[in-house]
Each structure stands twice: as structure tokens, then as C-alpha cells.
């Protein structure tokens, strides 16, 4: 291993994890990643998370290898059981990383796998994503692989010979299980740093070119710039950060028919005169008032229902919980004071005299059915979203006006198209596209008057190297280097900081 210092490793290790719904042909993605990484002279080490369940004696007896439905179902059950026994939602990935750690040394200190990508297949819980980001920092990327419901069902029935009814059962379980330690692919997928699609949502791109472009950016390609979708979605996310809503932050951006961004919006309380409240003395948002009006009204409705049904007092707590969590009452939104992000973006366009007719609305979360009808009425041609919203009845209520590509519906000229986002996500937008503001190495596009040539090769450097040291190590390296430099200058070494100096 080369001597560690403040100089970053030119060919540092990377970690890429996959997240995808059940029925996605992930081998296509793994092959595309492996082949393109080889152009950079990088090896790929695939880490199968599911293998961790197969090694536990407690769970081995329940595993079945055939037919395919049983093979998948028993491993899903084993994963749930393992997480439950460990009382850790991130148990499987934690075990996989532990196994990797044990291969890093042979009696000595652990060493990084230079020129290597650890490819983790796959994540099913948000807690796994959080844990990997804590461990690997900027050297970790989460790759979300989209495939429509129709594509996944066809793969399971045609390629895996699973009966259609059983395939549907497995797909539903995978997305959002009731089990407290079950799979949560739906709530994990939107956390990705980059999104690719196995369905050709755009004639100009396919999953291979999307993967290749992502890897080129990781290896500091100087000329890839954001697409219109990436730019607008980044602005939608930026708008969401303004929201002070008590439940969650949602952002939206609207572009004109020609693709220019004309308005942004977030979910928050409107103020007199137009727009939303900003911080200040006149701020009257919910956090100032100290309560969520929608939540309060829902609780009032539940109390009124229990009284009308004359539910005994000793049973009310149980009935209250069931009504709040397992009935349509949990989906009530109309008593909230906040304007939804999509509606505020459309209103902002109207306030400035810019028409959204024929344009695109970008939103961080799939629009609710209340917003959907306004989006349809505004004449928007296309909606692009990241996070799904299972409560939305948009497709069901407006099937005459909306086509849902995530369910395999083809684009129609007489329908508003709802499409999942494809491209570099907002989380790593600055890191991968900025010349100098992101983390890691600066991009260089020219040397003097000459344009620099770039192509994938063993000389390409990772944009944001993952250092195999802690900040304490790097402080020590800095101390060693300054001592060496001062020695060459004939100066004494630097003195430690006086703990009282800041108060003097």
C-alpha cells in the first residue's frame, strides 16, 4: 500500500450500492457497470447482501431453492427474521460490510482495495443507506434502477416462470411490507444519488448510456453538463429546503414548453398578498402556531366517530389507533394550511405572467390527487417525480387525462405523462457537475488555449477520492508535513494551540 499522506489517492476505492424493485433484471445493470469500469482499469467486487441470511444457522432450515417463487419468498422471510432477531433494520448490509472488512488484511492492518469498486446488491431499507453513507462518505453512491410494473411482472412470469398471482404478491411485499422489519424498497429508492431506467423513457437514452455517463462523471469527465430534467429537478429540491412544514419538505419546478424554468414552489403556508411566508416577525406558519391543523382535525373526526358509534371508553384507544393508521382517515390532507409544492409552483408562474401550457412540472414527490387535477387543468404536458406517493389517486381519478409510465402505460399525445426521474439526483449534483464548488478534484477543461481530451482509461482519476484515513490521521499528516517544511526552512516546529487564546 502506498504511503498515506495529505495527497489523495489517484485510484481510490469506490462503493456503489443498488436499489431496485423486485422483478428488475439487475444483471443487465451489473454487467454494464462492470464492463465500463474495466475501461478505467477498475475491478468490480459484487457483494450479495442476501447471502448473509443464508449463512445464519437459525435461518438456513427455512430456505428453499425451488420453485422460484419459494426461493424468493423464503429469502424475503429470512431477511425479515434476521432483522427482527438482531433488532436492526440495517443488519443484512452491516453483516455484508463486516465480511468485506475481514478480507482487507491478512494479519496486518486493513488496506483499501485500490482500483476496485465494491458493488453492493442490493439495499431494501432506508437505514441501510444511512449506515453506508456514514461509513463511506463521499465515496459511496446509491444507484436506483427503475423498471415499470409491467416490465417487472413480465420478467418474473416469463423469465422466472412464476405464476402471475404469485409474482404480484412478491412485488407488493417487496415495495412496502407491513412487517416492522420487512422490506421497504419504496422508501429506499428515492434516496438514490443517480437513477437509471431499464424502460426506454427517452428515445435519446438507454440504461447503458445512463450508467456510462454516471461513471464518466465519477471519474471527472469535464464536459458532461446537466440535462434539462436534472437541472429542473435540482431546482425543485432546492425549493423544498425553504419549506417549514411540520410533516415533510416537498419542492416543485415548472418549465415552459421550450424548457425554460419559469417558477418554483414548496409546501408551506400562504400569506396575504400572494406567495408563502418567509422567516421574520410576521411569520405565521404552523411551527409558529405550535400545531398541525390537519392532524388536529383528523383527531377531532376520529373522536366524533367514536362518540357516534358509542365505543366504550376502555376500547377507545385501540379503536383510535386503528382508525388513525389503518383507515382512509390517515390520508386526509384538505384541512392543512399549507399550499402543496406543485400548486404553489403553478400559482407562482401565474403571478409572474408565465404560462405553463405545454410545459413540464418537476416535483420531488408524486403529486397527490388534489394537485393532479390542477396540473391537468393548467395544461402541463409532462410531470417528472422522484419519490412515489402510494396515497395518491391521481391515476385512478384521471385515467382519461393521465398516463402512468411506472405502470407500463405508453406515452400518448392526448394524455399528461407522469414519469419517474432519470439522471443524476440532487444529492450529488454539485459534486459531479461543478468545476470547482463540489468536493474532491477540480475539473479542468483546457490547458492554455487547448481543449483537454478525455476518454475512459486507467489514467482517469476519481472526482471525489475516498480516503482510507480519519481526520485525526490527516491532522497528523499535516503536522508531519509542516514540520518537514519548517525544518527545510531552518525554522522551529509549530507550537500547539493555546486553549485560552480564544478568550484572551
Short mmCIF file of C-alpha atoms in Angstrom, two decimals:
data_model
loop_
_atom_site.label_atom_id
_atom_site.label_comp_id
_atom_site.label_asym_id
_atom_site.label_seq_id
_atom_site.Cartn_x
_atom_site.Cartn_y
_atom_site.Cartn_z
CA UNK A 1 0.00 0.00 0.00
CA UNK A 2 1.31 3.43 -0.89
CA UNK A 3 2.28 5.72 1.99
CA UNK A 4 -0.74 7.72 3.23
CA UNK A 5 -0.44 11.49 3.21
CA UNK A 6 -2.50 14.59 2.56
CA UNK A 7 -2.18 13.76 -1.15
CA UNK A 8 -5.34 11.96 -2.22
CA UNK A 9 -5.18 8.53 -3.77
CA UNK A 10 -5.41 8.76 -7.55
CA UNK A 11 -7.17 5.43 -7.88
CA UNK A 12 -9.16 5.19 -4.69
CA UNK A 13 -11.74 2.56 -3.86
CA UNK A 14 -15.42 3.27 -4.53
CA UNK A 15 -18.63 1.79 -3.17
CA UNK A 16 -21.78 1.58 -5.31
CA UNK A 17 -24.98 0.04 -3.96
CA UNK A 18 -28.04 -0.89 -6.00
CA UNK A 19 -31.67 -0.37 -5.07
CA UNK A 20 -34.42 -1.69 -7.33
CA UNK A 21 -37.91 -3.17 -7.03
CA UNK A 22 -38.34 -6.93 -7.23
CA UNK A 23 -38.52 -8.20 -10.80
CA UNK A 24 -35.84 -5.84 -12.10
CA UNK A 25 -33.24 -7.63 -14.23
CA UNK A 26 -30.32 -6.29 -12.22
CA UNK A 27 -27.77 -8.47 -14.05
CA UNK A 28 -28.08 -6.11 -17.03
CA UNK A 29 -27.03 -3.25 -14.78
CA UNK A 30 -24.21 -5.16 -13.09
CA UNK A 31 -22.80 -6.19 -16.46
CA UNK A 32 -22.94 -2.62 -17.78
CA UNK A 33 -21.20 -1.31 -14.64
CA UNK A 34 -18.52 -4.00 -14.73
CA UNK A 35 -17.76 -3.51 -18.44
CA UNK A 36 -17.45 0.27 -18.26
CA UNK A 37 -15.43 0.22 -15.04
CA UNK A 38 -12.94 -2.07 -16.80
CA UNK A 39 -12.20 0.82 -19.19
CA UNK A 40 -10.87 2.73 -16.18
CA UNK A 41 -8.82 -0.33 -15.17
CA UNK A 42 -11.12 -0.85 -12.17
CA UNK A 43 -12.15 -4.27 -10.89
CA UNK A 44 -15.66 -4.96 -9.59
CA UNK A 45 -16.31 -6.99 -6.45
CA UNK A 46 -20.00 -7.86 -6.12
CA UNK A 47 -21.26 -8.16 -2.54
CA UNK A 48 -24.60 -10.03 -2.36
CA UNK A 49 -26.49 -8.87 0.71
CA UNK A 50 -28.93 -11.79 0.61
CA UNK A 51 -26.07 -14.23 1.14
CA UNK A 52 -25.78 -13.03 4.72
CA UNK A 53 -29.12 -14.69 5.56
CA UNK A 54 -28.02 -17.98 4.05
CA UNK A 55 -25.07 -18.18 6.45
CA UNK A 56 -27.16 -17.95 9.62
CA UNK A 57 -27.85 -21.37 11.12
CA UNK A 58 -31.11 -20.12 12.61
CA UNK A 59 -32.46 -19.33 9.13
CA UNK A 60 -30.89 -21.93 6.84
CA UNK A 61 -33.50 -24.59 7.50
CA UNK A 62 -36.29 -22.36 6.17
CA UNK A 63 -34.63 -21.61 2.83
CA UNK A 64 -35.84 -23.30 -0.34
CA UNK A 65 -34.20 -23.29 -3.75
CA UNK A 66 -37.17 -24.18 -5.94
CA UNK A 67 -39.56 -23.36 -7.40
CA UNK A 68 -38.51 -19.76 -7.99
CA UNK A 69 -41.41 -18.30 -6.03
CA UNK A 70 -40.37 -20.28 -2.94
CA UNK A 71 -36.71 -19.35 -3.42
CA UNK A 72 -37.52 -15.65 -3.40
CA UNK A 73 -40.24 -15.78 -0.72
CA UNK A 74 -38.14 -17.77 1.78
CA UNK A 75 -35.24 -15.36 1.41
CA UNK A 76 -37.53 -12.40 1.97
CA UNK A 77 -38.81 -14.10 5.12
CA UNK A 78 -35.25 -14.89 6.21
CA UNK A 79 -34.26 -11.25 5.79
CA UNK A 80 -37.19 -10.09 7.87
CA UNK A 81 -36.44 -12.65 10.55
CA UNK A 82 -32.74 -11.76 10.67
CA UNK A 83 -33.51 -8.06 11.10
CA UNK A 84 -36.08 -8.86 13.77
CA UNK A 85 -33.70 -11.13 15.73
CA UNK A 86 -30.94 -8.52 15.55
CA UNK A 87 -33.36 -5.64 16.26
CA UNK A 88 -31.54 -3.79 13.47
CA UNK A 89 -33.15 -2.75 10.19
CA UNK A 90 -29.68 -2.45 8.62
CA UNK A 91 -28.49 -5.86 9.82
CA UNK A 92 -28.00 -7.54 6.43
CA UNK A 93 -25.88 -4.78 4.92
CA UNK A 94 -23.96 -4.38 8.17
CA UNK A 95 -23.13 -8.10 8.05
CA UNK A 96 -22.05 -7.81 4.42
CA UNK A 97 -19.70 -4.91 5.21
CA UNK A 98 -18.30 -6.86 8.15
CA UNK A 99 -17.48 -9.71 5.78
CA UNK A 100 -15.73 -7.27 3.44
CA UNK A 101 -13.72 -5.85 6.33
CA UNK A 102 -12.41 -9.30 7.23
CA UNK A 103 -10.92 -9.72 3.74
CA UNK A 104 -8.92 -6.49 3.88
CA UNK A 105 -5.99 -7.79 5.88
CA UNK A 106 -4.02 -10.96 6.42
CA UNK A 107 -2.62 -10.46 9.89
CA UNK A 108 -1.73 -6.79 9.41
CA UNK A 109 -3.60 -3.53 9.21
CA UNK A 110 -6.62 -3.45 6.89
CA UNK A 111 -5.89 -1.96 3.47
CA UNK A 112 -8.15 -0.43 0.81
CA UNK A 113 -8.86 -2.24 -2.44
CA UNK A 114 -7.36 0.32 -4.82
CA UNK A 115 -8.74 0.38 -8.38
CA UNK A 116 -11.76 -1.50 -7.09
CA UNK A 117 -15.48 -0.86 -6.83
CA UNK A 118 -17.46 -2.69 -4.17
CA UNK A 119 -20.86 -3.27 -5.77
CA UNK A 120 -23.47 -3.99 -3.10
CA UNK A 121 -26.52 -5.89 -4.36
CA UNK A 122 -28.95 -4.73 -3.03
CA UNK A 123 -30.50 -2.41 -0.41
CA UNK A 124 -34.07 -2.72 0.85
CA UNK A 125 -34.23 -0.37 3.85
CA UNK A 126 -33.51 3.38 4.28
CA UNK A 127 -31.46 2.53 7.37
CA UNK A 128 -29.01 0.62 5.16
CA UNK A 129 -28.46 3.71 3.03
CA UNK A 130 -27.84 5.88 6.10
CA UNK A 131 -25.35 3.40 7.51
CA UNK A 132 -23.34 3.14 4.26
CA UNK A 133 -23.21 6.91 3.93
CA UNK A 134 -21.85 7.18 7.47
CA UNK A 135 -19.15 4.60 6.77
CA UNK A 136 -18.02 5.55 3.25
CA UNK A 137 -18.98 9.21 2.98
CA UNK A 138 -18.49 10.79 -0.44
CA UNK A 139 -17.04 7.55 -1.81
CA UNK A 140 -20.47 5.91 -1.68
CA UNK A 141 -23.06 6.16 -4.45
CA UNK A 142 -26.56 4.70 -4.44
CA UNK A 143 -27.80 3.70 -7.89
CA UNK A 144 -31.58 3.43 -8.28
CA UNK A 145 -32.71 1.15 -11.11
CA UNK A 146 -36.22 1.73 -12.39
CA UNK A 147 -38.33 -0.79 -14.28
CA UNK A 148 -42.06 -0.39 -14.80
CA UNK A 149 -44.55 -2.63 -13.07
CA UNK A 150 -45.40 -4.28 -16.40
CA UNK A 151 -41.73 -4.92 -17.21
CA UNK A 152 -41.08 -6.48 -13.80
CA UNK A 153 -44.19 -8.64 -13.91
CA UNK A 154 -43.22 -9.89 -17.37
CA UNK A 155 -39.68 -10.70 -16.18
CA UNK A 156 -40.95 -12.71 -13.21
CA UNK A 157 -43.60 -14.62 -15.19
CA UNK A 158 -41.75 -15.16 -18.47
CA UNK A 159 -38.10 -15.41 -17.39
CA UNK A 160 -38.53 -16.83 -13.89
CA UNK A 161 -41.67 -18.94 -14.53
CA UNK A 162 -43.54 -17.56 -11.54
CA UNK A 163 -47.36 -17.61 -11.79
CA UNK A 164 -48.82 -14.13 -12.30
CA UNK A 165 -50.70 -14.12 -8.98
CA UNK A 166 -47.57 -15.13 -7.06
CA UNK A 167 -45.46 -12.58 -8.93
CA UNK A 168 -47.88 -9.80 -7.92
CA UNK A 169 -47.72 -10.94 -4.28
CA UNK A 170 -43.92 -10.84 -4.24
CA UNK A 171 -43.80 -7.43 -5.92
CA UNK A 172 -46.22 -5.93 -3.40
CA UNK A 173 -44.30 -7.38 -0.45
CA UNK A 174 -41.04 -6.01 -1.74
CA UNK A 175 -42.29 -2.44 -2.09
CA UNK A 176 -43.66 -1.95 1.40
CA UNK A 177 -44.20 -4.84 3.81
CA UNK A 178 -46.39 -4.50 6.87
CA UNK A 179 -43.76 -6.29 8.97
CA UNK A 180 -41.83 -3.81 11.14
CA UNK A 181 -38.54 -5.27 9.84
CA UNK A 182 -39.83 -6.00 6.34
CA UNK A 183 -38.61 -4.72 3.01
CA UNK A 184 -39.09 -1.03 2.24
CA UNK A 185 -37.96 -0.61 -1.35
CA UNK A 186 -40.40 2.24 -1.98
CA UNK A 187 -38.98 4.38 0.84
CA UNK A 188 -35.39 3.44 -0.09
CA UNK A 189 -35.46 4.02 -3.84
CA UNK A 190 -35.88 7.80 -3.78
CA UNK A 191 -32.70 8.15 -1.67
CA UNK A 192 -30.56 7.24 -4.71
CA UNK A 193 -27.79 9.51 -5.99
CA UNK A 194 -28.46 8.59 -9.60
CA UNK A 195 -31.42 6.98 -11.33
CA UNK A 196 -31.39 4.80 -14.45
CA UNK A 197 -34.27 3.13 -16.26
CA UNK A 198 -34.49 -0.26 -17.93
CA UNK A 199 -37.54 1.07 -19.79
CA UNK A 200 -36.65 3.43 -22.59
CA UNK A 201 -38.41 6.53 -21.29
CA UNK A 202 -36.40 8.73 -23.64
CA UNK A 203 -35.52 7.92 -27.25
CA UNK A 204 -32.15 9.64 -26.78
CA UNK A 205 -31.00 7.41 -23.93
CA UNK A 206 -30.99 3.86 -22.60
CA UNK A 207 -29.81 2.26 -19.38
CA UNK A 208 -26.28 1.58 -20.69
CA UNK A 209 -25.64 5.16 -21.78
CA UNK A 210 -27.10 6.39 -18.47
CA UNK A 211 -24.74 4.16 -16.49
CA UNK A 212 -21.74 5.06 -18.63
CA UNK A 213 -22.43 8.78 -18.23
CA UNK A 214 -22.72 8.41 -14.45
CA UNK A 215 -19.39 6.57 -14.23
CA UNK A 216 -17.70 9.09 -16.51
CA UNK A 217 -18.82 11.85 -14.13
CA UNK A 218 -17.49 9.88 -11.15
CA UNK A 219 -14.15 9.75 -12.98
CA UNK A 220 -14.17 13.52 -13.52
CA UNK A 221 -15.45 13.87 -17.09
CA UNK A 222 -15.10 17.64 -17.72
CA UNK A 223 -17.72 18.15 -20.43
CA UNK A 224 -20.88 16.41 -19.21
CA UNK A 225 -23.33 19.08 -18.08
CA UNK A 226 -26.82 18.64 -16.56
CA UNK A 227 -29.76 17.68 -18.74
CA UNK A 228 -32.90 19.79 -18.62
CA UNK A 229 -34.50 17.22 -16.32
CA UNK A 230 -31.51 17.17 -13.96
CA UNK A 231 -31.31 20.96 -13.80
CA UNK A 232 -35.03 21.43 -13.13
CA UNK A 233 -35.19 18.66 -10.54
CA UNK A 234 -32.22 20.14 -8.72
CA UNK A 235 -34.09 23.47 -8.55
CA UNK A 236 -37.20 21.65 -7.29
CA UNK A 237 -35.15 20.10 -4.48
CA UNK A 238 -33.53 23.44 -3.70
CA UNK A 239 -37.02 24.96 -3.42
CA UNK A 240 -38.10 22.21 -1.00
CA UNK A 241 -35.48 23.28 1.55
CA UNK A 242 -37.37 26.55 2.05
CA UNK A 243 -40.38 24.68 3.44
CA UNK A 244 -41.05 24.88 7.19
CA UNK A 245 -43.89 22.34 7.01
CA UNK A 246 -44.23 20.15 10.10
CA UNK A 247 -44.58 16.88 8.15
CA UNK A 248 -42.10 16.97 5.26
CA UNK A 249 -40.43 19.17 2.67
CA UNK A 250 -41.60 18.95 -0.95
CA UNK A 251 -40.40 21.06 -3.86
CA UNK A 252 -41.53 21.64 -7.43
CA UNK A 253 -40.36 23.48 -10.53
CA UNK A 254 -42.25 24.36 -13.70
CA UNK A 255 -40.70 24.78 -17.13
CA UNK A 256 -42.23 26.38 -20.19
CA UNK A 257 -42.95 24.49 -23.40
CA UNK A 258 -39.46 25.48 -24.58
CA UNK A 259 -37.81 24.09 -21.43
CA UNK A 260 -37.05 27.31 -19.52
CA UNK A 261 -37.65 27.22 -15.76
CA UNK A 262 -40.42 29.74 -15.06
CA UNK A 263 -41.35 29.06 -11.42
CA UNK A 264 -40.57 27.01 -8.33
CA UNK A 265 -42.59 26.23 -5.23
CA UNK A 266 -42.61 24.37 -1.94
CA UNK A 267 -45.23 23.18 0.54
CA UNK A 268 -45.87 25.89 3.10
CA UNK A 269 -48.46 28.32 4.44
CA UNK A 270 -49.63 31.11 2.11
CA UNK A 271 -49.58 34.77 3.17
CA UNK A 272 -51.75 37.75 2.28
CA UNK A 273 -50.69 39.42 -0.96
CA UNK A 274 -49.53 36.22 -2.63
CA UNK A 275 -46.80 33.67 -2.14
CA UNK A 276 -45.69 31.98 1.06
CA UNK A 277 -44.39 33.20 4.40
CA UNK A 278 -40.70 33.91 4.79
CA UNK A 279 -38.89 33.96 8.15
CA UNK A 280 -39.49 37.19 10.05
CA UNK A 281 -41.71 38.92 12.55
CA UNK A 282 -44.89 38.35 10.53
CA UNK A 283 -44.22 34.61 10.06
CA UNK A 284 -47.47 32.73 10.76
CA UNK A 285 -46.50 29.23 9.68
CA UNK A 286 -47.61 26.14 11.60
CA UNK A 287 -44.39 25.82 13.56
CA UNK A 288 -45.06 29.31 14.95
CA UNK A 289 -48.59 28.34 15.96
CA UNK A 290 -47.33 25.11 17.50
CA UNK A 291 -49.67 22.62 15.84
CA UNK A 292 -50.65 20.94 12.58
CA UNK A 293 -54.26 21.89 11.76
CA UNK A 294 -54.76 18.85 9.52
CA UNK A 295 -53.63 16.47 12.26
CA UNK A 296 -55.86 18.20 14.81
CA UNK A 297 -58.91 17.98 12.54
CA UNK A 298 -58.26 14.30 11.87
CA UNK A 299 -58.16 13.60 15.59
CA UNK A 300 -61.43 15.52 16.03
CA UNK A 301 -63.11 13.45 13.30
CA UNK A 302 -61.93 10.23 14.95
CA UNK A 303 -63.31 11.38 18.31
CA UNK A 304 -66.64 12.25 16.71
CA UNK A 305 -66.82 8.84 15.01
CA UNK A 306 -66.08 7.02 18.28
CA UNK A 307 -68.75 9.04 20.07
CA UNK A 308 -71.31 8.47 17.31
CA UNK A 309 -70.67 4.71 17.47
CA UNK A 310 -70.78 4.82 21.28
CA UNK A 311 -67.48 2.95 21.60
CA UNK A 312 -66.81 2.18 25.29
CA UNK A 313 -64.10 4.29 26.92
CA UNK A 314 -61.91 1.28 27.69
CA UNK A 315 -61.80 0.40 23.96
CA UNK A 316 -61.33 3.87 22.55
CA UNK A 317 -57.53 3.90 22.49
CA UNK A 318 -57.42 0.73 20.41
CA UNK A 319 -60.12 1.95 18.01
CA UNK A 320 -58.45 5.36 17.75
CA UNK A 321 -55.15 3.78 16.73
CA UNK A 322 -56.81 1.55 14.15
CA UNK A 323 -58.75 4.43 12.61
CA UNK A 324 -55.68 6.67 12.50
CA UNK A 325 -53.34 4.08 10.96
CA UNK A 326 -55.49 1.63 9.00
CA UNK A 327 -58.39 3.63 7.59
CA UNK A 328 -58.75 6.27 4.84
CA UNK A 329 -58.73 8.89 7.60
CA UNK A 330 -54.95 8.69 7.65
CA UNK A 331 -54.88 10.10 4.11
CA UNK A 332 -56.82 13.28 4.86
CA UNK A 333 -54.93 16.38 3.71
CA UNK A 334 -57.56 19.05 2.98
CA UNK A 335 -57.52 20.57 6.48
CA UNK A 336 -53.89 21.60 6.30
CA UNK A 337 -52.96 25.27 5.90
CA UNK A 338 -50.01 24.64 3.59
CA UNK A 339 -50.23 25.05 -0.17
CA UNK A 340 -48.75 21.96 -1.86
CA UNK A 341 -45.49 22.49 -3.74
CA UNK A 342 -46.93 21.68 -7.18
CA UNK A 343 -49.83 24.11 -6.71
CA UNK A 344 -47.54 26.87 -5.42
CA UNK A 345 -45.24 26.43 -8.45
CA UNK A 346 -48.22 26.79 -10.81
CA UNK A 347 -49.52 29.80 -8.85
CA UNK A 348 -46.05 31.40 -8.92
CA UNK A 349 -46.00 31.02 -12.70
CA UNK A 350 -49.40 32.72 -12.87
CA UNK A 351 -48.35 35.58 -10.56
CA UNK A 352 -45.44 36.40 -12.87
CA UNK A 353 -47.47 36.04 -16.06
CA UNK A 354 -45.69 32.92 -17.35
CA UNK A 355 -47.83 30.19 -18.89
CA UNK A 356 -47.16 26.53 -18.01
CA UNK A 357 -49.17 25.42 -21.07
CA UNK A 358 -47.31 22.60 -22.79
CA UNK A 359 -44.57 22.66 -20.16
CA UNK A 360 -43.21 20.21 -17.61
CA UNK A 361 -43.72 20.09 -13.85
CA UNK A 362 -40.89 18.60 -11.78
CA UNK A 363 -41.70 17.51 -8.25
CA UNK A 364 -39.74 15.74 -5.56
CA UNK A 365 -42.81 13.63 -4.69
CA UNK A 366 -45.51 12.11 -6.91
CA UNK A 367 -48.43 14.59 -6.91
CA UNK A 368 -51.45 13.91 -4.72
CA UNK A 369 -54.84 13.66 -6.44
CA UNK A 370 -55.73 17.19 -5.27
CA UNK A 371 -52.71 18.62 -7.10
CA UNK A 372 -53.17 16.31 -10.09
CA UNK A 373 -56.44 17.89 -11.15
CA UNK A 374 -54.88 21.37 -11.08
CA UNK A 375 -51.87 20.14 -13.04
CA UNK A 376 -54.18 18.68 -15.68
CA UNK A 377 -56.23 21.89 -15.81
CA UNK A 378 -53.07 24.03 -16.16
CA UNK A 379 -52.24 22.34 -19.46
CA UNK A 380 -48.93 20.84 -18.36
CA UNK A 381 -47.73 18.20 -20.82
CA UNK A 382 -45.44 16.15 -18.57
CA UNK A 383 -44.82 15.50 -14.86
CA UNK A 384 -41.48 14.17 -13.60
CA UNK A 385 -41.17 12.92 -10.00
CA UNK A 386 -38.69 11.15 -7.73
CA UNK A 387 -40.43 9.87 -4.61
CA UNK A 388 -43.58 7.77 -5.14
CA UNK A 389 -46.72 8.59 -3.19
CA UNK A 390 -48.89 5.47 -2.75
CA UNK A 391 -51.77 7.50 -1.25
CA UNK A 392 -52.29 9.42 -4.47
CA UNK A 393 -55.36 8.50 -6.52
CA UNK A 394 -54.24 10.68 -9.45
CA UNK A 395 -54.10 7.86 -11.99
CA UNK A 396 -57.34 6.31 -10.82
CA UNK A 397 -59.35 9.54 -10.80
CA UNK A 398 -57.91 10.99 -14.00
CA UNK A 399 -57.27 7.95 -16.20
CA UNK A 400 -58.84 9.91 -19.05
CA UNK A 401 -56.13 12.57 -18.82
CA UNK A 402 -53.06 10.93 -17.26
CA UNK A 403 -50.78 8.07 -18.35
CA UNK A 404 -48.52 6.45 -15.74
CA UNK A 405 -45.29 5.17 -17.25
CA UNK A 406 -44.27 3.50 -13.98
CA UNK A 407 -47.13 1.07 -14.56
CA UNK A 408 -46.08 0.37 -18.11
CA UNK A 409 -48.53 2.74 -19.82
CA UNK A 410 -47.12 4.10 -23.07
CA UNK A 411 -46.91 7.82 -23.72
CA UNK A 412 -49.90 9.25 -25.56
CA UNK A 413 -50.26 12.62 -27.22
CA UNK A 414 -53.71 13.04 -25.63
CA UNK A 415 -52.54 12.25 -22.09
CA UNK A 416 -50.46 14.03 -19.46
CA UNK A 417 -47.44 11.76 -18.89
CA UNK A 418 -46.31 11.04 -15.31
CA UNK A 419 -42.69 9.81 -15.48
CA UNK A 420 -40.09 8.76 -12.88
CA UNK A 421 -36.95 10.90 -12.85
CA UNK A 422 -33.87 9.58 -14.65
CA UNK A 423 -30.40 11.08 -14.23
CA UNK A 424 -28.07 12.42 -11.54
CA UNK A 425 -30.07 13.21 -8.42
CA UNK A 426 -29.84 16.49 -6.49
CA UNK A 427 -27.81 14.93 -3.64
CA UNK A 428 -24.66 14.65 -5.81
CA UNK A 429 -25.49 17.33 -8.39
CA UNK A 430 -22.84 19.80 -7.22
CA UNK A 431 -20.18 17.13 -6.65
CA UNK A 432 -20.48 15.70 -10.15
CA UNK A 433 -21.24 18.77 -12.29
CA UNK A 434 -19.44 21.68 -10.66
CA UNK A 435 -15.98 22.61 -11.91
CA UNK A 436 -14.76 23.78 -8.52
CA UNK A 437 -17.51 24.03 -5.90
CA UNK A 438 -18.04 20.31 -5.34
CA UNK A 439 -15.94 18.06 -3.15
CA UNK A 440 -12.75 16.48 -4.44
CA UNK A 441 -10.70 17.40 -7.50
CA UNK A 442 -11.41 20.40 -9.69
CA UNK A 443 -12.37 19.76 -13.29
CA UNK A 444 -10.04 21.04 -15.99
CA UNK A 445 -11.44 21.69 -19.46
CA UNK A 446 -8.45 23.26 -21.14
CA UNK A 447 -4.71 23.79 -20.86
CA UNK A 448 -3.99 27.28 -22.08
CA UNK A 449 -5.86 27.73 -25.35
CA UNK A 450 -6.14 23.99 -25.99
CA UNK A 451 -9.13 21.87 -25.05
CA UNK A 452 -8.19 18.86 -22.95
CA UNK A 453 -9.10 15.49 -24.39
CA UNK A 454 -10.86 12.99 -22.12
CA UNK A 455 -11.71 9.33 -22.54
CA UNK A 456 -12.19 6.49 -20.04
CA UNK A 457 -8.80 4.97 -19.25
CA UNK A 458 -6.58 3.79 -16.45
CA UNK A 459 -5.29 7.36 -16.15
CA UNK A 460 -8.73 8.79 -15.32
CA UNK A 461 -8.94 9.94 -11.72
CA UNK A 462 -11.89 9.64 -9.35
CA UNK A 463 -13.52 13.04 -8.82
CA UNK A 464 -14.04 12.56 -5.08
CA UNK A 465 -11.49 10.07 -3.71
CA UNK A 466 -12.45 8.05 -0.66
CA UNK A 467 -9.55 8.46 1.76
CA UNK A 468 -8.73 5.39 3.87
CA UNK A 469 -7.87 7.62 6.85
CA UNK A 470 -9.70 9.55 9.56
CA UNK A 471 -9.47 13.29 10.08
CA UNK A 472 -7.19 12.56 13.07
CA UNK A 473 -4.78 10.75 10.74
CA UNK A 474 -4.89 13.63 8.28
CA UNK A 475 -4.17 16.14 11.05
CA UNK A 476 -1.11 14.06 11.93
CA UNK A 477 -0.01 14.00 8.28
CA UNK A 478 -0.37 17.79 8.18
CA UNK A 479 1.76 18.12 11.32
CA UNK A 480 4.45 15.86 9.81
CA UNK A 481 4.49 17.77 6.55
CA UNK A 482 4.67 21.22 8.17
CA UNK A 483 7.45 20.01 10.49
CA UNK A 484 9.38 18.74 7.46
CA UNK A 485 8.83 22.02 5.59
CA UNK A 486 9.83 24.17 8.58
CA UNK A 487 12.93 22.03 9.02
CA UNK A 488 13.99 22.73 5.44
CA UNK A 489 13.49 26.45 6.14
CA UNK A 490 15.57 26.26 9.32
CA UNK A 491 12.56 27.19 11.45
CA UNK A 492 11.40 25.55 14.70
CA UNK A 493 8.31 23.32 14.56
CA UNK A 494 4.91 24.95 15.14
CA UNK A 495 3.63 25.18 18.74
CA UNK A 496 0.35 23.69 19.90
CA UNK A 497 -2.71 25.94 20.06
CA UNK A 498 -3.16 27.74 23.38
CA UNK A 499 -6.51 26.59 24.78
CA UNK A 500 -7.03 30.00 26.41
CA UNK A 501 -6.19 32.05 23.30
CA UNK A 502 -9.80 32.35 22.12
CA UNK A 503 -10.75 34.04 25.41
CA UNK A 504 -7.82 36.39 25.65
#
